[in-house]
C-alpha cells in the first residue's frame, strides 16, 4: 500500500500501446466542429459563445501584434481544461501530471514570446529587466534578479501545473484510502473523512479549471510585455 | 350507425415497405426487388433534416466507456493493490 501511491502517475501502456496517446486525443473528440449552418444547435452555440468570450477577454490587454496568438491560446486553454477535468474521472490518466508534457508546452511558448520581443523591440524587451523608479545603487542587483526571474518563468509555468494536479490527485487517493481503512473500524470518522473527500473533489474541479486558466493567462502576460 | 367496415385499407406495395412491415412470405420478394430500388433523393433529407437530437446519454456513454477502458488498461497494476489475494 505504501509504495503504490505514486504509481497512478506512471504512464500506463497496454501491450506496448501507451494510454497517453488516447488521453491526449480525447479532448478533440469531445468538442464538435460547427457545421456550415447559419444557426447551430444549442450545444454548439454555447461552445462558440464560450470560446469567443474567453478569447475576447484574453486579447483585451494585448496589442494588435499579439492577436495572432488568439487561436493558440484559446485552443491551449480548452485542451488543458478538458484534460484536467477528464483526469478527475475514476481510473483515468491525466497527461498534465507529467512534467514532460507541461514543460513541452511551457518552454517553447515562453521562448517564443522572448524571441518575438527581442526581434521586434529589443530595447523595450531588455528594458523590462529594470522596473521604473528603482534607486540607483540597486540597479545591478535588480538586473540580475530580473534576469533570473525571466529564465525561471518556463520552469515555474510547467512545474506549477504539474505540482498542482499531482498534489490534488495524490490527496484524493490518500483520503479515499483513509476512508476505506476507517470504515470497518470507526464509521463516524469515516463519514467525516468522506465529507472532507467530497469537498476536496470540488476543490479539485476548481483547481483543474483555474490552473489551466492561470497557465494561459501568464503566457498572455509574457506576450503582452514583448509584443 | 358506424361505417367502420367501409374504411378503405391502404395497401403499400411490398417493395416500398421497411423491413419491419414486411411479412415472412413476402421476404423473398422484398429482398429481390428492394435492393435495386434505391431512392437517391433521401440522402439530403437524412443528412440535413432528419438529424438525431443529441442528449446527455451519448457523452456519458463515451465517458463511461473511457473509464472502463482505462480500468482495463490499468488492471495488471491494480491487481496488486488488493487487500486479499483470494476473495
Coordinates of C-alpha atoms in Angstrom, one line a residue:
Chain A
X1 CA 0.0 0.0 0.0
X2 CA 2.8 2.4 0.9
X3 CA 4.6 2.0 -2.4
X4 CA 1.7 2.4 -4.7
X5 CA 0.6 5.9 -4.1
X6 CA 2.7 7.4 -6.8
X7 CA 2.1 4.6 -9.3
X8 CA -1.1 6.3 -10.5
X9 CA 1.1 8.8 -12.3
X10 CA 3.2 6.2 -14.1
X11 CA 2.4 6.4 -17.8
X12 CA 0.3 3.3 -18.5
X13 CA 0.8 1.2 -21.6
X14 CA -1.0 -2.0 -22.6
X15 CA 0.5 -4.4 -24.9
X16 CA 3.0 -1.7 -25.9
X17 CA 0.4 0.9 -26.7
X18 CA 0.6 3.9 -24.4
X19 CA -2.6 5.2 -22.9
X20 CA -1.3 8.8 -23.0
X21 CA -1.9 8.9 -26.8
X22 CA -5.6 8.3 -26.2
X23 CA -5.8 10.6 -23.2
X24 CA -4.3 13.4 -25.3
X25 CA -6.5 12.8 -28.3
X26 CA -9.7 12.6 -26.3
X27 CA -10.4 16.4 -25.9
X28 CA -10.5 16.6 -29.7
X29 CA -13.4 14.1 -29.8
X30 CA -15.4 16.0 -27.2
X31 CA -15.9 19.3 -29.0
X32 CA -17.9 19.0 -32.2
X33 CA -16.9 21.1 -35.1
X34 CA -19.6 23.7 -36.0
X35 CA -21.3 22.7 -39.3
X36 CA -21.7 25.1 -42.1
X37 CA -25.1 26.4 -40.9
X38 CA -26.4 29.8 -40.2
X39 CA -27.9 28.9 -36.8
X40 CA -26.5 25.9 -35.0
X41 CA -27.9 23.9 -32.2
X42 CA -27.7 24.9 -28.6
X43 CA -24.6 23.0 -27.7
X44 CA -22.5 24.4 -30.5
X45 CA -23.8 27.9 -29.9
X46 CA -22.8 27.6 -26.2
X47 CA -19.4 26.3 -27.1
X48 CA -18.8 29.0 -29.7
X49 CA -20.0 31.7 -27.2
X50 CA -17.7 30.5 -24.5
X51 CA -14.7 30.4 -26.8
X52 CA -15.4 33.8 -28.2
X53 CA -15.9 35.3 -24.7
X54 CA -12.7 33.8 -23.4
X55 CA -10.6 34.8 -26.4
X56 CA -12.1 38.3 -26.4
X57 CA -11.2 38.8 -22.7
X58 CA -7.7 37.3 -23.2
X59 CA -6.9 39.6 -26.1
X60 CA -8.1 42.8 -24.4
X61 CA -4.7 43.8 -22.9
X62 CA -2.7 42.7 -26.0
X63 CA -1.8 44.9 -28.9
X64 CA -2.7 44.0 -32.4
X65 CA 0.5 42.0 -32.9
X66 CA -0.5 39.7 -30.1
X67 CA -3.8 38.9 -31.7
X68 CA -2.0 36.3 -33.8
X69 CA -1.8 34.2 -30.7
X70 CA -5.6 34.1 -30.2
X71 CA -6.0 30.6 -31.8
X72 CA -3.1 29.1 -30.0
X73 CA -4.0 30.4 -26.6
X74 CA -7.7 29.6 -26.9
X75 CA -7.1 26.1 -28.0
X76 CA -4.4 25.6 -25.4
X77 CA -6.9 26.7 -22.7
X78 CA -9.6 24.3 -23.9
X79 CA -7.1 21.5 -24.2
X80 CA -5.8 22.0 -20.7
X81 CA -9.2 22.4 -19.1
X82 CA -10.6 19.3 -20.8
X83 CA -7.6 17.2 -19.8
X84 CA -7.7 18.3 -16.2
X85 CA -11.4 17.7 -15.9
X86 CA -11.2 14.3 -17.5
X87 CA -8.5 13.3 -15.1
X88 CA -10.9 13.6 -12.3
X89 CA -12.9 10.6 -13.6
X90 CA -12.0 7.3 -11.8
X91 CA -9.2 5.2 -13.2
X92 CA -8.3 7.8 -15.9
X93 CA -4.8 9.0 -16.6
X94 CA -4.1 12.7 -16.6
X95 CA -1.4 13.7 -19.0
X96 CA -0.8 17.0 -17.4
X97 CA 0.6 15.3 -14.3
X98 CA 3.6 14.5 -16.4
X99 CA 6.3 17.2 -16.1
X100 CA 7.5 16.4 -19.6
X101 CA 4.2 17.4 -21.2
X102 CA 3.9 20.7 -19.2
X103 CA 7.4 21.7 -19.9
X104 CA 6.8 20.8 -23.5
X105 CA 4.1 23.4 -23.5
X106 CA 5.8 26.0 -21.3
X107 CA 9.3 26.2 -22.7
X108 CA 8.6 26.7 -26.4
X109 CA 5.8 29.2 -25.8
X110 CA 7.7 31.2 -23.3
X111 CA 10.8 31.1 -25.6
X112 CA 8.6 32.3 -28.5
X113 CA 7.5 35.3 -26.5
X114 CA 11.1 36.2 -25.6
X115 CA 12.3 35.8 -29.1
X116 CA 9.5 37.9 -30.5
X117 CA 10.3 40.6 -28.0
X118 CA 14.0 40.5 -28.8
X119 CA 13.5 40.6 -32.5
X120 CA 10.8 43.3 -32.8
X121 CA 11.6 45.6 -30.0
X122 CA 14.9 44.7 -28.3
X123 CA 15.2 47.9 -26.3
X124 CA 11.8 47.6 -24.7
X125 CA 12.2 43.9 -24.1
X126 CA 15.5 44.4 -22.3
X127 CA 14.0 47.4 -20.6
X128 CA 11.6 45.1 -18.8
X129 CA 14.6 43.8 -16.8
X130 CA 14.7 47.0 -14.8
X131 CA 11.5 48.3 -13.2
X132 CA 10.9 52.0 -13.3
X133 CA 11.9 54.1 -10.3
X134 CA 14.5 51.8 -8.8
X135 CA 17.1 53.6 -6.6
X136 CA 20.5 53.8 -8.5
X137 CA 22.5 51.6 -6.1
X138 CA 20.1 48.8 -6.5
X139 CA 20.3 48.7 -10.3
X140 CA 23.0 46.0 -10.8
X141 CA 21.4 43.6 -8.3
X142 CA 18.0 44.1 -9.7
X143 CA 19.0 43.4 -13.2
X144 CA 20.5 40.1 -12.1
X145 CA 17.4 39.3 -10.2
X146 CA 15.1 40.1 -13.1
X147 CA 17.2 38.0 -15.5
X148 CA 16.9 35.1 -13.2
X149 CA 13.2 35.6 -12.9
X150 CA 12.9 35.7 -16.6
X151 CA 14.7 32.4 -17.0
X152 CA 12.7 30.8 -14.2
X153 CA 9.4 31.6 -15.9
X154 CA 9.1 28.4 -18.1
X155 CA 10.1 26.3 -15.2
X156 CA 7.5 27.9 -13.0
X157 CA 4.8 27.6 -15.6
X158 CA 5.4 23.9 -16.1
X159 CA 6.1 22.9 -12.6
X160 CA 3.1 24.9 -11.3
X161 CA 0.6 22.9 -13.4
X162 CA 2.3 19.6 -12.7
X163 CA 2.6 20.1 -9.0
X164 CA -1.0 21.3 -8.5
X165 CA -2.5 18.5 -10.4
X166 CA -0.3 15.8 -8.9
X167 CA -0.8 17.1 -5.4
X168 CA -4.6 17.1 -5.9
X169 CA -4.8 13.6 -7.2
X170 CA -2.5 12.3 -4.5
X171 CA -4.6 13.9 -1.8
X172 CA -7.7 12.4 -3.2
X173 CA -6.1 9.0 -3.3
X174 CA -4.8 9.3 0.3
X175 CA -8.0 10.5 1.8
X176 CA -10.0 7.9 -0.1
X177 CA -7.7 5.2 1.2
X178 CA -8.2 6.6 4.7
X179 CA -12.0 6.4 4.3
X180 CA -11.7 2.8 3.2
X181 CA -9.5 1.8 6.0
X182 CA -11.5 3.6 8.7
X183 CA -14.9 2.3 7.5
X184 CA -14.9 -1.0 9.4
X185 CA -13.2 0.4 12.5
X186 CA -14.7 3.8 13.2
X187 CA -17.6 4.6 10.9
X188 CA -18.3 8.1 12.2
X189 CA -14.7 9.2 11.5
X190 CA -15.0 7.6 8.1
X191 CA -18.1 9.6 7.3
X192 CA -16.4 12.8 8.3
X193 CA -13.5 11.9 6.2
X194 CA -15.8 11.2 3.3
X195 CA -17.2 14.7 3.7
X196 CA -13.7 16.0 3.5
X197 CA -13.2 13.9 0.4
X198 CA -16.3 15.4 -1.2
X199 CA -15.1 18.9 -0.5
X200 CA -11.7 18.1 -1.8
X201 CA -13.2 16.8 -5.0
X202 CA -15.0 20.0 -5.5
X203 CA -11.7 21.8 -4.9
X204 CA -10.0 19.7 -7.4
X205 CA -12.6 20.5 -10.0
X206 CA -11.9 24.2 -9.4
X207 CA -8.2 23.7 -9.4
X208 CA -8.3 21.9 -12.7
X209 CA -10.0 24.8 -14.3
X210 CA -8.1 27.5 -12.5
X211 CA -4.6 26.1 -13.3
X212 CA -5.3 25.9 -17.0
X213 CA -6.5 29.4 -16.9
X214 CA -3.5 30.6 -15.0
X215 CA -1.2 28.9 -17.4
X216 CA -2.7 30.6 -20.4
X217 CA -3.1 34.0 -18.6
X218 CA 0.6 34.1 -17.7
X219 CA 1.6 33.3 -21.2
X220 CA -0.6 36.1 -22.5
X221 CA 1.1 38.4 -19.9
X222 CA 4.5 37.5 -21.1
X223 CA 3.3 38.1 -24.6
X224 CA 1.9 41.5 -23.6
X225 CA 5.3 42.6 -22.4
X226 CA 7.1 41.6 -25.6
X227 CA 4.7 42.4 -28.4
Chain B
X1 CA -74.6 4.0 -37.4
X2 CA -70.9 3.2 -37.9
X3 CA -69.3 2.8 -41.2
X4 CA -66.1 1.2 -39.8
X5 CA -66.3 -1.7 -42.3
X6 CA -66.3 0.8 -45.2
X7 CA -62.9 2.4 -44.4
X8 CA -60.6 1.6 -47.2
X9 CA -57.3 -0.2 -46.4
X10 CA -54.4 1.5 -48.0
X11 CA -52.0 -1.2 -49.3
X12 CA -48.4 -0.1 -49.8
X13 CA -46.6 -2.1 -52.3
X14 CA -44.2 -4.7 -50.8
X15 CA -41.1 -3.3 -52.2
X16 CA -41.5 0.1 -50.7
X17 CA -42.1 -1.0 -47.1
X18 CA -39.4 -1.1 -44.4
X19 CA -38.2 -4.5 -43.2
X20 CA -40.3 -4.4 -40.1
X21 CA -43.5 -4.2 -42.1
X22 CA -42.8 -7.0 -44.5
X23 CA -44.5 -10.4 -43.8
X24 CA -42.5 -13.5 -43.9
X25 CA -43.8 -14.9 -47.1
X26 CA -43.1 -11.6 -48.8
X27 CA -39.5 -11.6 -47.6
X28 CA -38.0 -13.1 -50.8
X29 CA -39.9 -10.6 -52.9
X30 CA -38.7 -7.7 -50.7
X31 CA -35.1 -8.8 -50.8
X32 CA -35.1 -9.4 -54.5
X33 CA -36.6 -6.2 -55.7
X34 CA -35.8 -3.9 -52.8
X35 CA -32.1 -4.0 -53.4
X36 CA -32.4 -2.4 -56.8
X37 CA -34.8 0.3 -55.9
X38 CA -32.6 2.8 -54.1
X39 CA -34.1 6.3 -53.7
X40 CA -31.3 8.7 -54.3
X41 CA -33.2 11.7 -53.1
X42 CA -33.3 10.7 -49.5
X43 CA -29.6 11.3 -48.7
X44 CA -30.2 15.1 -48.3
X45 CA -33.1 14.5 -46.1
X46 CA -31.2 12.1 -43.9
X47 CA -28.2 14.3 -43.7
X48 CA -29.7 17.7 -43.0
X49 CA -33.3 17.4 -41.9
X50 CA -33.8 14.0 -40.2
X51 CA -30.9 14.6 -37.8
X52 CA -30.9 12.8 -34.4
X53 CA -31.1 15.1 -31.4
X54 CA -28.1 14.9 -29.0
X55 CA -28.5 14.3 -25.4
X56 CA -26.7 13.6 -22.2
X57 CA -26.8 9.8 -22.8
X58 CA -24.3 9.9 -25.6
X59 CA -21.5 11.8 -23.9
X60 CA -22.0 9.9 -20.6
X61 CA -21.7 6.6 -22.6
X62 CA -18.5 7.9 -24.1
X63 CA -17.0 8.9 -20.8
X64 CA -18.1 5.7 -19.1
X65 CA -16.5 3.7 -21.9
X66 CA -13.3 5.7 -21.5
X67 CA -13.3 5.0 -17.7
X68 CA -13.9 1.3 -18.4
X69 CA -11.1 1.3 -21.0
X70 CA -8.7 2.9 -18.5
X71 CA -9.7 0.4 -15.9
X72 CA -8.9 -2.5 -18.3
X73 CA -5.7 -0.8 -19.3
X74 CA -4.5 -0.4 -15.7
X75 CA -5.8 -3.8 -14.4
X76 CA -2.5 -5.6 -14.3
X77 CA -1.3 -2.9 -12.0
X78 CA -4.5 -2.6 -10.0
X79 CA -4.4 -6.4 -9.3
X80 CA -1.5 -5.9 -6.9
X81 CA -3.5 -3.4 -4.8
X82 CA -6.0 -5.9 -3.5
X83 CA -6.1 -6.5 0.2
X84 CA -6.7 -10.2 -0.1
X85 CA -5.4 -12.3 -2.9
X86 CA -8.4 -14.7 -2.9
X87 CA -11.8 -13.2 -2.4

